[in-house]
PDB file of C-alpha atoms in Angstrom:
ATOM      1  CA  MET A   1     -15.548  84.841 -82.490  1.00 56.00           C
ATOM      2  CA  ARG A   2     -18.646  82.682 -82.837  1.00 47.00           C
ATOM      3  CA  GLY A   3     -20.356  83.555 -86.082  1.00 39.00           C
ATOM      4  CA  SER A   4     -17.503  85.786 -87.235  1.00 44.00           C
ATOM      5  CA  ALA A   5     -14.985  85.389 -90.027  1.00 42.00           C
ATOM      6  CA  PRO A   6     -12.013  83.056 -89.410  1.00 50.00           C
ATOM      7  CA  VAL A   7      -9.027  84.643 -87.661  1.00 59.00           C
ATOM      8  CA  PRO A   8      -5.463  83.671 -88.631  1.00 63.00           C
ATOM      9  CA  ASP A   9      -3.650  81.605 -85.969  1.00 89.00           C
ATOM     10  CA  ILE A  10      -6.944  80.630 -84.312  1.00 95.00           C
ATOM     11  CA  GLN A  11      -8.660  77.372 -85.193  1.00 96.00           C
ATOM     12  CA  GLU A  12     -12.240  76.702 -84.135  1.00 97.00           C
ATOM     13  CA  ILE A  13     -13.897  73.298 -83.929  1.00 98.00           C
ATOM     14  CA  VAL A  14     -17.665  73.135 -83.399  1.00 98.00           C
ATOM     15  CA  LEU A  15     -18.768  69.734 -82.128  1.00 98.00           C
ATOM     16  CA  THR A  16     -22.247  68.330 -82.674  1.00 98.00           C
ATOM     17  CA  ALA A  17     -24.570  66.794 -80.097  1.00 97.00           C
ATOM     18  CA  ARG A  18     -23.901  63.425 -81.665  1.00 98.00           C
ATOM     19  CA  GLU A  19     -20.131  63.842 -81.217  1.00 98.00           C
ATOM     20  CA  THR A  20     -20.415  64.760 -77.532  1.00 98.00           C
ATOM     21  CA  ARG A  21     -23.071  62.197 -76.558  1.00 97.00           C
ATOM     22  CA  ARG A  22     -20.687  59.272 -75.991  1.00 96.00           C
ATOM     23  CA  PRO A  23     -17.993  61.154 -74.028  1.00 96.00           C
ATOM     24  CA  ASP A  24     -20.692  62.775 -71.893  1.00 96.00           C
ATOM     25  CA  ARG A  25     -22.126  59.356 -71.058  1.00 95.00           C
ATOM     26  CA  VAL A  26     -18.726  57.981 -69.977  1.00 94.00           C
ATOM     27  CA  ILE A  27     -17.948  61.133 -67.990  1.00 92.00           C
ATOM     28  CA  ARG A  28     -21.250  60.873 -66.106  1.00 92.00           C
ATOM     29  CA  ARG A  29     -20.382  57.276 -65.201  1.00 91.00           C
ATOM     30  CA  LEU A  30     -16.935  58.266 -63.941  1.00 88.00           C
ATOM     31  CA  VAL A  31     -18.405  61.092 -61.871  1.00 87.00           C
ATOM     32  CA  SER A  32     -20.968  58.758 -60.312  1.00 87.00           C
ATOM     33  CA  GLU A  33     -18.156  56.394 -59.295  1.00 82.00           C
ATOM     34  CA  ASP A  34     -15.831  59.090 -57.945  1.00 72.00           C
ATOM     35  CA  GLY A  35     -16.709  62.766 -58.144  1.00 60.00           C
ATOM     36  CA  ALA A  36     -13.327  64.079 -56.947  1.00 62.00           C
ATOM     37  CA  THR A  37     -11.709  65.333 -60.141  1.00 66.00           C
ATOM     38  CA  ASP A  38      -8.472  66.401 -58.430  1.00 66.00           C
ATOM     39  CA  ASP A  39      -7.742  62.691 -58.034  1.00 68.00           C
ATOM     40  CA  LEU A  40      -4.847  61.828 -60.368  1.00 78.00           C
ATOM     41  CA  GLY A  41      -6.068  58.240 -60.540  1.00 75.00           C
ATOM     42  CA  LEU A  42      -9.328  59.385 -62.108  1.00 75.00           C
ATOM     43  CA  LEU A  43      -7.443  61.471 -64.656  1.00 81.00           C
ATOM     44  CA  THR A  44      -5.273  58.464 -65.471  1.00 79.00           C
ATOM     45  CA  ARG A  45      -8.401  56.437 -66.180  1.00 78.00           C
ATOM     46  CA  LEU A  46      -9.737  59.240 -68.328  1.00 85.00           C
ATOM     47  CA  ALA A  47      -6.530  59.339 -70.375  1.00 79.00           C
ATOM     48  CA  GLY A  48      -7.372  55.882 -71.681  1.00 83.00           C
ATOM     49  CA  HIS A  49     -10.561  57.174 -73.310  1.00 92.00           C
ATOM     50  CA  ARG A  50      -8.967  59.057 -76.198  1.00 93.00           C
ATOM     51  CA  ASP A  51     -11.248  57.186 -78.586  1.00 96.00           C
ATOM     52  CA  LEU A  52     -14.252  59.045 -77.152  1.00 97.00           C
ATOM     53  CA  LEU A  53     -13.258  62.185 -79.023  1.00 98.00           C
ATOM     54  CA  PRO A  54     -14.082  62.630 -82.716  1.00 97.00           C
ATOM     55  CA  VAL A  55     -11.216  62.119 -85.138  1.00 97.00           C
ATOM     56  CA  ARG A  56     -11.505  65.645 -86.515  1.00 97.00           C
ATOM     57  CA  LEU A  57     -10.939  67.081 -83.030  1.00 98.00           C
ATOM     58  CA  LEU A  58      -7.965  64.775 -82.429  1.00 97.00           C
ATOM     59  CA  ASP A  59      -6.526  65.846 -85.776  1.00 95.00           C
ATOM     60  CA  ALA A  60      -6.899  69.505 -84.830  1.00 94.00           C
ATOM     61  CA  LEU A  61      -5.181  68.928 -81.481  1.00 95.00           C
ATOM     62  CA  ALA A  62      -2.337  66.910 -83.011  1.00 93.00           C
ATOM     63  CA  GLY A  63      -0.445  70.037 -84.040  1.00 90.00           C
ATOM     64  CA  VAL A  64      -0.597  71.701 -80.623  1.00 92.00           C
ATOM     65  CA  ARG A  65       2.060  69.620 -78.892  1.00 86.00           C
ATOM     66  CA  PRO A  66       4.839  70.004 -81.484  1.00 82.00           C
ATOM     67  CA  ARG A  67       3.834  73.662 -81.943  1.00 84.00           C
ATOM     68  CA  ARG A  68       3.103  73.187 -85.632  1.00 83.00           C
ATOM     69  CA  GLY A  69      -0.594  73.995 -85.507  1.00 88.00           C
ATOM     70  CA  SER A  70      -2.597  77.033 -84.480  1.00 93.00           C
ATOM     71  CA  PRO A  71      -1.446  78.756 -81.268  1.00 96.00           C
ATOM     72  CA  VAL A  72      -5.086  79.116 -80.184  1.00 97.00           C
ATOM     73  CA  THR A  73      -7.722  76.392 -80.470  1.00 98.00           C
ATOM     74  CA  VAL A  74     -11.369  77.027 -79.582  1.00 98.00           C
ATOM     75  CA  VAL A  75     -13.543  73.934 -79.075  1.00 99.00           C
ATOM     76  CA  ARG A  76     -17.266  74.628 -79.015  1.00 99.00           C
ATOM     77  CA  ARG A  77     -19.969  72.129 -78.127  1.00 98.00           C
ATOM     78  CA  PRO A  78     -23.680  72.004 -77.289  1.00 96.00           C
ATOM     79  CA  ARG A  79     -24.411  73.325 -73.818  1.00 92.00           C
ATOM     80  CA  PRO A  80     -23.893  70.553 -71.220  1.00 90.00           C
ATOM     81  CA  ASP A  81     -26.889  69.338 -69.218  1.00 83.00           C
ATOM     82  CA  GLU A  82     -25.155  69.389 -65.829  1.00 83.00           C
ATOM     83  CA  ASP A  83     -26.002  72.356 -63.584  1.00 88.00           C
ATOM     84  CA  VAL A  84     -22.960  73.760 -61.791  1.00 94.00           C
ATOM     85  CA  GLY A  85     -25.000  75.887 -59.390  1.00 94.00           C
ATOM     86  CA  PRO A  86     -24.353  79.578 -58.744  1.00 96.00           C
ATOM     87  CA  THR A  87     -20.956  81.140 -59.343  1.00 97.00           C
ATOM     88  CA  PRO A  88     -19.164  81.050 -55.969  1.00 97.00           C
ATOM     89  CA  ARG A  89     -18.097  84.325 -54.369  1.00 97.00           C
ATOM     90  CA  HIS A  90     -14.650  82.823 -53.800  1.00 97.00           C
ATOM     91  CA  TRP A  91     -12.797  79.785 -55.141  1.00 95.00           C
ATOM     92  CA  ARG A  92     -12.697  78.352 -51.592  1.00 93.00           C
ATOM     93  CA  LEU A  93     -16.513  78.181 -51.584  1.00 92.00           C
ATOM     94  CA  ARG A  94     -16.925  75.942 -54.639  1.00 85.00           C
ATOM     95  CA  GLY A  95     -18.676  72.634 -53.938  1.00 78.00           C
ATOM     96  CA  ARG A  96     -16.253  69.710 -54.202  1.00 73.00           C
ATOM     97  CA  THR A  97     -18.170  67.926 -56.959  1.00 80.00           C
ATOM     98  CA  ALA A  98     -20.208  70.810 -58.446  1.00 87.00           C
ATOM     99  CA  THR A  99     -18.095  71.034 -61.598  1.00 92.00           C
ATOM    100  CA  ALA A 100     -16.972  67.399 -61.827  1.00 90.00           C
ATOM    101  CA  ALA A 101     -18.504  66.528 -65.204  1.00 92.00           C
ATOM    102  CA  HIS A 102     -17.270  69.773 -66.742  1.00 94.00           C
ATOM    103  CA  ASP A 103     -13.803  69.263 -65.287  1.00 93.00           C
ATOM    104  CA  LEU A 104     -13.565  65.820 -66.844  1.00 93.00           C
ATOM    105  CA  TRP A 105     -14.597  67.157 -70.247  1.00 96.00           C
ATOM    106  CA  LEU A 106     -11.891  69.809 -69.927  1.00 96.00           C
ATOM    107  CA  ALA A 107      -9.399  67.134 -68.865  1.00 95.00           C
ATOM    108  CA  LEU A 108     -10.378  64.698 -71.623  1.00 96.00           C
ATOM    109  CA  VAL A 109      -9.607  67.288 -74.295  1.00 97.00           C
ATOM    110  CA  SER A 110      -6.557  68.708 -72.500  1.00 97.00           C
ATOM    111  CA  LEU A 111      -4.911  65.322 -71.958  1.00 95.00           C
ATOM    112  CA  GLN A 112      -4.565  64.992 -75.725  1.00 95.00           C
ATOM    113  CA  VAL A 113      -2.199  67.973 -75.580  1.00 95.00           C
ATOM    114  CA  GLY A 114      -0.235  67.695 -72.326  1.00 95.00           C
ATOM    115  CA  GLU A 115      -0.117  66.670 -68.664  1.00 94.00           C
ATOM    116  CA  PRO A 116      -1.877  68.818 -66.030  1.00 95.00           C
ATOM    117  CA  VAL A 117       0.311  70.631 -63.505  1.00 96.00           C
ATOM    118  CA  CYS A 118      -0.477  73.343 -60.966  1.00 95.00           C
ATOM    119  CA  TRP A 119       1.109  75.528 -58.276  1.00 95.00           C
ATOM    120  CA  GLN A 120       1.301  75.065 -54.518  1.00 93.00           C
ATOM    121  CA  THR A 121       0.861  78.848 -54.279  1.00 92.00           C
ATOM    122  CA  LEU A 122      -2.390  79.008 -56.266  1.00 94.00           C
ATOM    123  CA  GLN A 123      -5.763  77.922 -54.869  1.00 94.00           C
ATOM    124  CA  ASP A 124      -4.281  75.528 -52.286  1.00 92.00           C
ATOM    125  CA  GLY A 125      -2.458  73.553 -54.963  1.00 92.00           C
ATOM    126  CA  ARG A 126      -5.651  72.357 -56.654  1.00 92.00           C
ATOM    127  CA  LEU A 127      -5.223  70.864 -60.102  1.00 93.00           C
ATOM    128  CA  PHE A 128      -8.309  72.625 -61.508  1.00 94.00           C
ATOM    129  CA  ASN A 129      -8.496  76.345 -60.743  1.00 96.00           C
ATOM    130  CA  ASP A 130     -11.459  78.711 -60.748  1.00 97.00           C
ATOM    131  CA  VAL A 131     -11.444  81.936 -62.743  1.00 98.00           C
ATOM    132  CA  LEU A 132     -14.160  84.122 -61.235  1.00 98.00           C
ATOM    133  CA  PRO A 133     -14.555  87.620 -59.784  1.00 98.00           C
ATOM    134  CA  ILE A 134     -13.802  88.095 -56.083  1.00 98.00           C
ATOM    135  CA  LYS A 135     -15.027  91.139 -54.188  1.00 98.00           C
ATOM    136  CA  GLY A 136     -12.155  93.441 -53.326  1.00 97.00           C
ATOM    137  CA  GLN A 137     -10.042  92.304 -56.285  1.00 96.00           C
ATOM    138  CA  GLU A 138     -11.911  94.194 -59.001  1.00 98.00           C
ATOM    139  CA  HIS A 139      -8.783  96.026 -60.210  1.00 97.00           C
ATOM    140  CA  ALA A 140      -6.123  93.368 -59.542  1.00 95.00           C
ATOM    141  CA  GLN A 141      -4.061  91.916 -62.375  1.00 95.00           C
ATOM    142  CA  THR A 142      -5.240  88.363 -61.652  1.00 94.00           C
ATOM    143  CA  GLY A 143      -7.985  86.053 -62.867  1.00 95.00           C
ATOM    144  CA  HIS A 144     -10.196  87.317 -60.031  1.00 96.00           C
ATOM    145  CA  SER A 145     -10.426  90.896 -61.275  1.00 97.00           C
ATOM    146  CA  SER A 146     -13.425  92.268 -63.142  1.00 98.00           C
ATOM    147  CA  ALA A 147     -13.755  96.055 -63.473  1.00 98.00           C
ATOM    148  CA  ALA A 148     -10.209  96.418 -64.810  1.00 98.00           C
ATOM    149  CA  THR A 149      -8.935  94.957 -68.055  1.00 98.00           C
ATOM    150  CA  LEU A 150      -6.827  91.868 -67.398  1.00 98.00           C
ATOM    151  CA  ASP A 151      -3.796  92.790 -69.481  1.00 98.00           C
ATOM    152  CA  TYR A 152      -2.540  90.326 -72.083  1.00 98.00           C
ATOM    153  CA  HIS A 153       0.231  88.103 -70.739  1.00 98.00           C
ATOM    154  CA  VAL A 154       1.955  84.740 -70.850  1.00 98.00           C
ATOM    155  CA  GLU A 155       0.749  82.569 -67.969  1.00 98.00           C
ATOM    156  CA  ASP A 156       3.345  82.594 -65.154  1.00 97.00           C
ATOM    157  CA  ALA A 157       5.894  84.265 -67.427  1.00 97.00           C
ATOM    158  CA  PHE A 158       8.238  84.768 -64.465  1.00 95.00           C
ATOM    159  CA  ASP A 159       9.050  81.045 -64.204  1.00 94.00           C
ATOM    160  CA  ASP A 160      11.106  78.738 -66.439  1.00 95.00           C
ATOM    161  CA  ASP A 161       8.706  75.861 -65.687  1.00 96.00           C
ATOM    162  CA  ARG A 162       5.582  77.752 -66.735  1.00 97.00           C
ATOM    163  CA  CYS A 163       2.966  75.725 -68.576  1.00 98.00           C
ATOM    164  CA  ASP A 164       3.210  74.934 -72.271  1.00 98.00           C
ATOM    165  CA  VAL A 165      -0.542  75.257 -72.825  1.00 98.00           C
ATOM    166  CA  LEU A 166      -3.308  77.011 -70.898  1.00 99.00           C
ATOM    167  CA  ALA A 167      -6.782  75.441 -71.078  1.00 99.00           C
ATOM    168  CA  LEU A 168      -9.908  77.399 -70.093  1.00 99.00           C
ATOM    169  CA  LEU A 169     -13.444  75.966 -69.963  1.00 99.00           C
ATOM    170  CA  CYS A 170     -16.472  78.231 -69.713  1.00 98.00           C
ATOM    171  CA  LEU A 171     -19.107  77.328 -67.110  1.00 98.00           C
ATOM    172  CA  ARG A 172     -20.989  80.628 -67.179  1.00 98.00           C
ATOM    173  CA  ASN A 173     -20.630  83.835 -69.208  1.00 98.00           C
ATOM    174  CA  ARG A 174     -23.994  85.560 -69.256  1.00 97.00           C
ATOM    175  CA  ASP A 175     -22.549  88.856 -70.496  1.00 97.00           C
ATOM    176  CA  LEU A 176     -20.307  87.186 -73.113  1.00 98.00           C
ATOM    177  CA  THR A 177     -17.222  88.854 -71.643  1.00 99.00           C
ATOM    178  CA  ALA A 178     -14.378  88.206 -74.063  1.00 98.00           C
ATOM    179  CA  THR A 179     -11.145  86.392 -73.456  1.00 98.00           C
ATOM    180  CA  THR A 180      -8.529  88.311 -75.446  1.00 98.00           C
ATOM    181  CA  VAL A 181      -5.695  86.619 -77.335  1.00 98.00           C
ATOM    182  CA  ALA A 182      -2.828  87.708 -79.571  1.00 96.00           C
ATOM    183  CA  THR A 183      -0.192  85.539 -81.208  1.00 95.00           C
ATOM    184  CA  ALA A 184       3.459  85.878 -82.130  1.00 94.00           C
ATOM    185  CA  GLY A 185       2.660  85.077 -85.750  1.00 89.00           C
ATOM    186  CA  GLY A 186       1.671  88.627 -86.625  1.00 83.00           C
ATOM    187  CA  LEU A 187       4.658  90.373 -85.050  1.00 91.00           C
ATOM    188  CA  HIS A 188       6.974  92.503 -87.179  1.00 91.00           C
ATOM    189  CA  VAL A 189       9.924  93.376 -84.965  1.00 92.00           C
ATOM    190  CA  GLY A 190      12.763  95.484 -86.334  1.00 93.00           C
ATOM    191  CA  THR A 191      16.309  94.125 -86.243  1.00 92.00           C
ATOM    192  CA  ALA A 192      17.510  96.458 -83.489  1.00 96.00           C
ATOM    193  CA  ASP A 193      14.486  95.735 -81.286  1.00 96.00           C
ATOM    194  CA  HIS A 194      14.765  92.033 -82.035  1.00 94.00           C
ATOM    195  CA  GLU A 195      18.323  91.962 -80.706  1.00 96.00           C
ATOM    196  CA  LEU A 196      17.404  93.865 -77.543  1.00 98.00           C
ATOM    197  CA  LEU A 197      14.317  91.789 -76.780  1.00 98.00           C
ATOM    198  CA  ARG A 198      16.306  88.555 -77.073  1.00 97.00           C
ATOM    199  CA  ARG A 199      18.814  89.670 -74.457  1.00 97.00           C
ATOM    200  CA  PRO A 200      18.349  89.010 -70.701  1.00 98.00           C
ATOM    201  CA  ARG A 201      17.450  92.611 -69.921  1.00 98.00           C
ATOM    202  CA  PHE A 202      13.963  92.160 -68.457  1.00 98.00           C
ATOM    203  CA  ALA A 203      12.911  91.214 -64.927  1.00 97.00           C
ATOM    204  CA  ILE A 204       9.468  89.562 -64.638  1.00 96.00           C
ATOM    205  CA  LEU A 205       7.845  89.457 -61.194  1.00 93.00           C
ATOM    206  CA  PRO A 206       5.338  86.851 -59.985  1.00 91.00           C
ATOM    207  CA  ASP A 207       1.772  88.114 -59.697  1.00 85.00           C
ATOM    208  CA  PRO A 208       0.292  88.981 -56.257  1.00 80.00           C
ATOM    209  CA  GLU A 209      -1.507  85.635 -55.843  1.00 82.00           C
ATOM    210  CA  HIS A 210       1.765  83.716 -55.899  1.00 85.00           C
ATOM    211  CA  LEU A 211       3.506  86.132 -53.541  1.00 75.00           C
ATOM    212  CA  LYS A 212       0.653  86.252 -51.030  1.00 74.00           C
ATOM    213  CA  ALA A 213       0.468  82.466 -50.768  1.00 67.00           C
ATOM    214  CA  ASN A 214       4.248  82.235 -50.513  1.00 64.00           C
ATOM    215  CA  GLY A 215       4.306  84.747 -47.655  1.00 65.00           C
ATOM    216  CA  THR A 216       6.691  87.155 -49.329  1.00 64.00           C
ATOM    217  CA  ALA A 217       6.463  90.505 -51.073  1.00 58.00           C
ATOM    218  CA  ASP A 218      10.161  90.934 -51.815  1.00 63.00           C
ATOM    219  CA  VAL A 219      11.592  88.937 -54.709  1.00 71.00           C
ATOM    220  CA  SER A 220      14.658  89.408 -56.889  1.00 78.00           C
ATOM    221  CA  PRO A 221      13.768  87.989 -60.303  1.00 88.00           C
ATOM    222  CA  ALA A 222      16.460  86.928 -62.738  1.00 91.00           C
ATOM    223  CA  TRP A 223      17.002  88.925 -65.922  1.00 96.00           C
ATOM    224  CA  ARG A 224      15.339  87.264 -68.916  1.00 96.00           C
ATOM    225  CA  PRO A 225      14.732  87.844 -72.615  1.00 98.00           C
ATOM    226  CA  VAL A 226      11.115  88.405 -73.628  1.00 98.00           C
ATOM    227  CA  LEU A 227      11.614  86.891 -77.095  1.00 97.00           C
ATOM    228  CA  PHE A 228      13.438  83.638 -77.758  1.00 95.00           C
ATOM    229  CA  GLY A 229      13.436  80.648 -80.095  1.00 90.00           C
ATOM    230  CA  ASP A 230      13.730  80.294 -83.842  1.00 78.00           C
ATOM    231  CA  ALA A 231      12.689  82.585 -86.679  1.00 67.00           C
ATOM    232  CA  GLN A 232       9.113  82.817 -85.344  1.00 77.00           C
ATOM    233  CA  PRO A 233       9.778  83.957 -81.793  1.00 87.00           C
ATOM    234  CA  CYS A 234       8.372  82.540 -78.600  1.00 96.00           C
ATOM    235  CA  LEU A 235       7.015  85.024 -76.082  1.00 98.00           C
ATOM    236  CA  ARG A 236       7.727  85.650 -72.404  1.00 98.00           C
ATOM    237  CA  ILE A 237       5.485  88.637 -71.821  1.00 96.00           C
ATOM    238  CA  ASP A 238       3.695  90.009 -68.739  1.00 98.00           C
ATOM    239  CA  PRO A 239       3.676  93.806 -69.093  1.00 97.00           C
ATOM    240  CA  PRO A 240       2.311  94.823 -65.642  1.00 96.00           C
ATOM    241  CA  PHE A 241       5.020  92.799 -63.903  1.00 96.00           C
ATOM    242  CA  THR A 242       7.980  93.444 -66.241  1.00 97.00           C
ATOM    243  CA  ARG A 243      10.809  95.838 -65.404  1.00 97.00           C
ATOM    244  CA  THR A 244      13.982  96.973 -67.152  1.00 97.00           C
ATOM    245  CA  ALA A 245      17.124  98.169 -65.402  1.00 95.00           C
ATOM    246  CA  PRO A 246      17.257 101.873 -64.467  1.00 96.00           C
ATOM    247  CA  GLY A 247      18.707 103.810 -67.376  1.00 97.00           C
ATOM    248  CA  ASP A 248      18.133 101.034 -69.931  1.00 98.00           C
ATOM    249  CA  ASP A 249      15.874 103.205 -72.049  1.00 98.00           C
ATOM    250  CA  ALA A 250      16.596 101.298 -75.262  1.00 98.00           C
ATOM    251  CA  SER A 251      15.248  98.022 -73.841  1.00 98.00           C
ATOM    252  CA  ALA A 252      12.263  99.754 -72.257  1.00 98.00           C
ATOM    253  CA  GLN A 253      11.346 101.412 -75.553  1.00 98.00           C
ATOM    254  CA  ALA A 254      11.777  98.186 -77.533  1.00 98.00           C
ATOM    255  CA  PHE A 255       9.517  96.419 -75.037  1.00 98.00           C
ATOM    256  CA  ALA A 256       6.917  99.184 -75.311  1.00 98.00           C
ATOM    257  CA  ARG A 257       6.889  98.848 -79.109  1.00 98.00           C
ATOM    258  CA  LEU A 258       6.461  95.077 -78.818  1.00 98.00           C
ATOM    259  CA  CYS A 259       3.567  95.561 -76.404  1.00 98.00           C
ATOM    260  CA  ARG A 260       1.842  97.997 -78.763  1.00 97.00           C
ATOM    261  CA  GLN A 261       1.995  95.412 -81.540  1.00 96.00           C
ATOM    262  CA  LEU A 262       0.521  92.705 -79.334  1.00 96.00           C
ATOM    263  CA  GLU A 263      -2.212  95.024 -78.110  1.00 96.00           C
ATOM    264  CA  GLY A 264      -3.060  95.972 -81.680  1.00 95.00           C
ATOM    265  CA  GLY A 265      -3.357  92.300 -82.595  1.00 95.00           C
ATOM    266  CA  LEU A 266      -5.722  91.291 -79.796  1.00 96.00           C
ATOM    267  CA  VAL A 267      -8.719  89.202 -80.858  1.00 96.00           C
ATOM    268  CA  HIS A 268     -11.863  88.807 -78.742  1.00 97.00           C
ATOM    269  CA  VAL A 269     -12.944  85.208 -78.135  1.00 98.00           C
ATOM    270  CA  ARG A 270     -16.372  84.927 -76.517  1.00 98.00           C
ATOM    271  CA  LEU A 271     -16.914  81.612 -74.795  1.00 98.00           C
ATOM    272  CA  HIS A 272     -20.339  80.086 -74.130  1.00 98.00           C
ATOM    273  CA  PRO A 273     -21.004  77.435 -71.456  1.00 97.00           C
ATOM    274  CA  GLY A 274     -19.256  74.225 -72.503  1.00 98.00           C
ATOM    275  CA  ASP A 275     -16.790  75.976 -74.825  1.00 98.00           C
ATOM    276  CA  LEU A 276     -13.088  75.709 -74.120  1.00 98.00           C
ATOM    277  CA  VAL A 277      -9.964  77.362 -75.443  1.00 99.00           C
ATOM    278  CA  LEU A 278      -6.420  75.980 -75.570  1.00 98.00           C
ATOM    279  CA  ILE A 279      -3.715  78.659 -75.712  1.00 98.00           C
ATOM    280  CA  ASP A 280      -0.081  77.937 -76.559  1.00 98.00           C
ATOM    281  CA  ASN A 281       1.682  79.690 -73.688  1.00 98.00           C
ATOM    282  CA  TYR A 282       4.841  80.209 -75.750  1.00 97.00           C
ATOM    283  CA  ARG A 283       3.270  81.533 -78.962  1.00 96.00           C
ATOM    284  CA  ALA A 284       0.311  83.530 -77.661  1.00 97.00           C
ATOM    285  CA  VAL A 285      -0.749  85.890 -74.907  1.00 98.00           C
ATOM    286  CA  HIS A 286      -4.173  86.098 -73.311  1.00 98.00           C
ATOM    287  CA  GLY A 287      -6.193  88.479 -71.162  1.00 98.00           C
ATOM    288  CA  ARG A 288      -9.793  89.538 -70.551  1.00 99.00           C
ATOM    289  CA  GLU A 289     -11.933  92.563 -71.232  1.00 98.00           C
ATOM    290  CA  PRO A 290     -13.451  94.324 -68.188  1.00 98.00           C
ATOM    291  CA  PHE A 291     -16.931  93.599 -66.888  1.00 98.00           C
ATOM    292  CA  THR A 292     -19.177  94.684 -64.028  1.00 98.00           C
ATOM    293  CA  PRO A 293     -19.465  91.949 -61.386  1.00 98.00           C
ATOM    294  CA  ARG A 294     -22.796  91.287 -59.678  1.00 98.00           C
ATOM    295  CA  TYR A 295     -21.711  88.841 -56.957  1.00 98.00           C
ATOM    296  CA  ASP A 296     -25.163  87.269 -57.148  1.00 98.00           C
ATOM    297  CA  GLY A 297     -24.244  83.825 -58.493  1.00 97.00           C
ATOM    298  CA  THR A 298     -24.543  84.787 -62.169  1.00 97.00           C
ATOM    299  CA  ASP A 299     -21.019  86.117 -62.805  1.00 98.00           C
ATOM    300  CA  ARG A 300     -18.559  84.809 -65.367  1.00 98.00           C
ATOM    301  CA  TRP A 301     -16.992  81.521 -64.258  1.00 98.00           C
ATOM    302  CA  LEU A 302     -14.271  79.532 -65.995  1.00 98.00           C
ATOM    303  CA  ARG A 303     -12.275  76.462 -64.975  1.00 98.00           C
ATOM    304  CA  LYS A 304      -8.550  76.374 -65.727  1.00 98.00           C
ATOM    305  CA  LEU A 305      -5.965  73.671 -66.355  1.00 97.00           C
ATOM    306  CA  THR A 306      -2.295  74.335 -67.058  1.00 98.00           C
ATOM    307  CA  LEU A 307      -0.512  71.715 -69.149  1.00 98.00           C
ATOM    308  CA  THR A 308       3.092  70.688 -69.657  1.00 97.00           C
ATOM    309  CA  PHE A 309       4.571  68.702 -72.525  1.00 96.00           C
ATOM    310  CA  ASP A 310       7.185  67.167 -70.196  1.00 95.00           C
ATOM    311  CA  LEU A 311       6.435  66.332 -66.552  1.00 93.00           C
ATOM    312  CA  ARG A 312      10.085  65.489 -65.925  1.00 92.00           C
ATOM    313  CA  ARG A 313      11.042  69.115 -66.433  1.00 92.00           C
ATOM    314  CA  SER A 314       9.558  70.116 -63.063  1.00 92.00           C
ATOM    315  CA  SER A 315      10.107  66.866 -61.131  1.00 90.00           C
ATOM    316  CA  GLY A 316      12.553  68.501 -58.710  1.00 90.00           C
ATOM    317  CA  ARG A 317       9.900  71.020 -57.654  1.00 93.00           C
ATOM    318  CA  ARG A 318       7.062  68.608 -56.947  1.00 92.00           C
ATOM    319  CA  ARG A 319       6.451  66.175 -54.107  1.00 90.00           C
ATOM    320  CA  ALA A 320       6.193  62.499 -55.048  1.00 87.00           C
ATOM    321  CA  GLY A 321       2.769  61.800 -56.543  1.00 84.00           C
ATOM    322  CA  SER A 322       1.907  65.504 -56.783  1.00 89.00           C
ATOM    323  CA  ARG A 323       1.409  67.790 -59.767  1.00 93.00           C
ATOM    324  CA  ALA A 324       1.806  70.992 -57.696  1.00 94.00           C
ATOM    325  CA  LEU A 325       5.011  72.969 -58.259  1.00 95.00           C
ATOM    326  CA  SER A 326       6.686  74.907 -55.477  1.00 91.00           C
ATOM    327  CA  LEU A 327       7.534  78.545 -56.126  1.00 86.00           C
ATOM    328  CA  SER A 328      11.278  78.878 -56.770  1.00 71.00           C
TER     329      SER A 328
END
């Protein structure tokens, strides 16, 4: 998207070196005092530094929480000075403080939109997750694939307590591999399809990462609608993991038509180091184009936060003092 014409439903803010100088200075101080960014106490301290962000960025983010603004917000900035080291071959191999300054920049922006939450079943329940290629998972439908297209989807669409907003920060993207996004704003769904898609006739399975960590491969998902909400529908879409009942051809065909529209509306967003994207997980889907991994420390590497507008919504699924949800 950088250097291209504006895209409807996507807002882009390009920050200057002057606008990022002060937050970078405070972030470096916080990292020097305590480099463990999974510490909720550090994030609480960071939340009090809203004034570090330029007013024009705060204004752009103000519409995200009530879902009045753009479903996709790209925030670009000058490349950070901090070296994150080589891309790890696995998320378990990341140095504990290697990405600390970048994580706090991601958190500082994200905290203006929602509260970070995570999953006990993903990356050992870490608040910040790594999105990077892992050998052996090239064709998986997860954030660790590479050679296969990561199909567009709503993050954790299978769960009622899925995040409200997905935040992705680019650490490395030498090949400018695109994150793909499409929004509900451009959908034109016929009346008959609209009625079918709003009925609980679709079963959405968790992805393999959740199931592997949970020690189960056999789940019985509830039947859900894939469209819901007011006149402009909200989405609950994850095509590779969505099933209809045997013989329900009408629902299957309506879903296929919806998927074709979303696929036709996909926009390529190319993130550079330091850039981040905030995606409304109810009004947009996201994915990734394929790329060839090298596994030599230079591969694409993003950091991920998932955000909720209401922490109380998932309180019964989290331990006291934790942001990690259990898998239902």
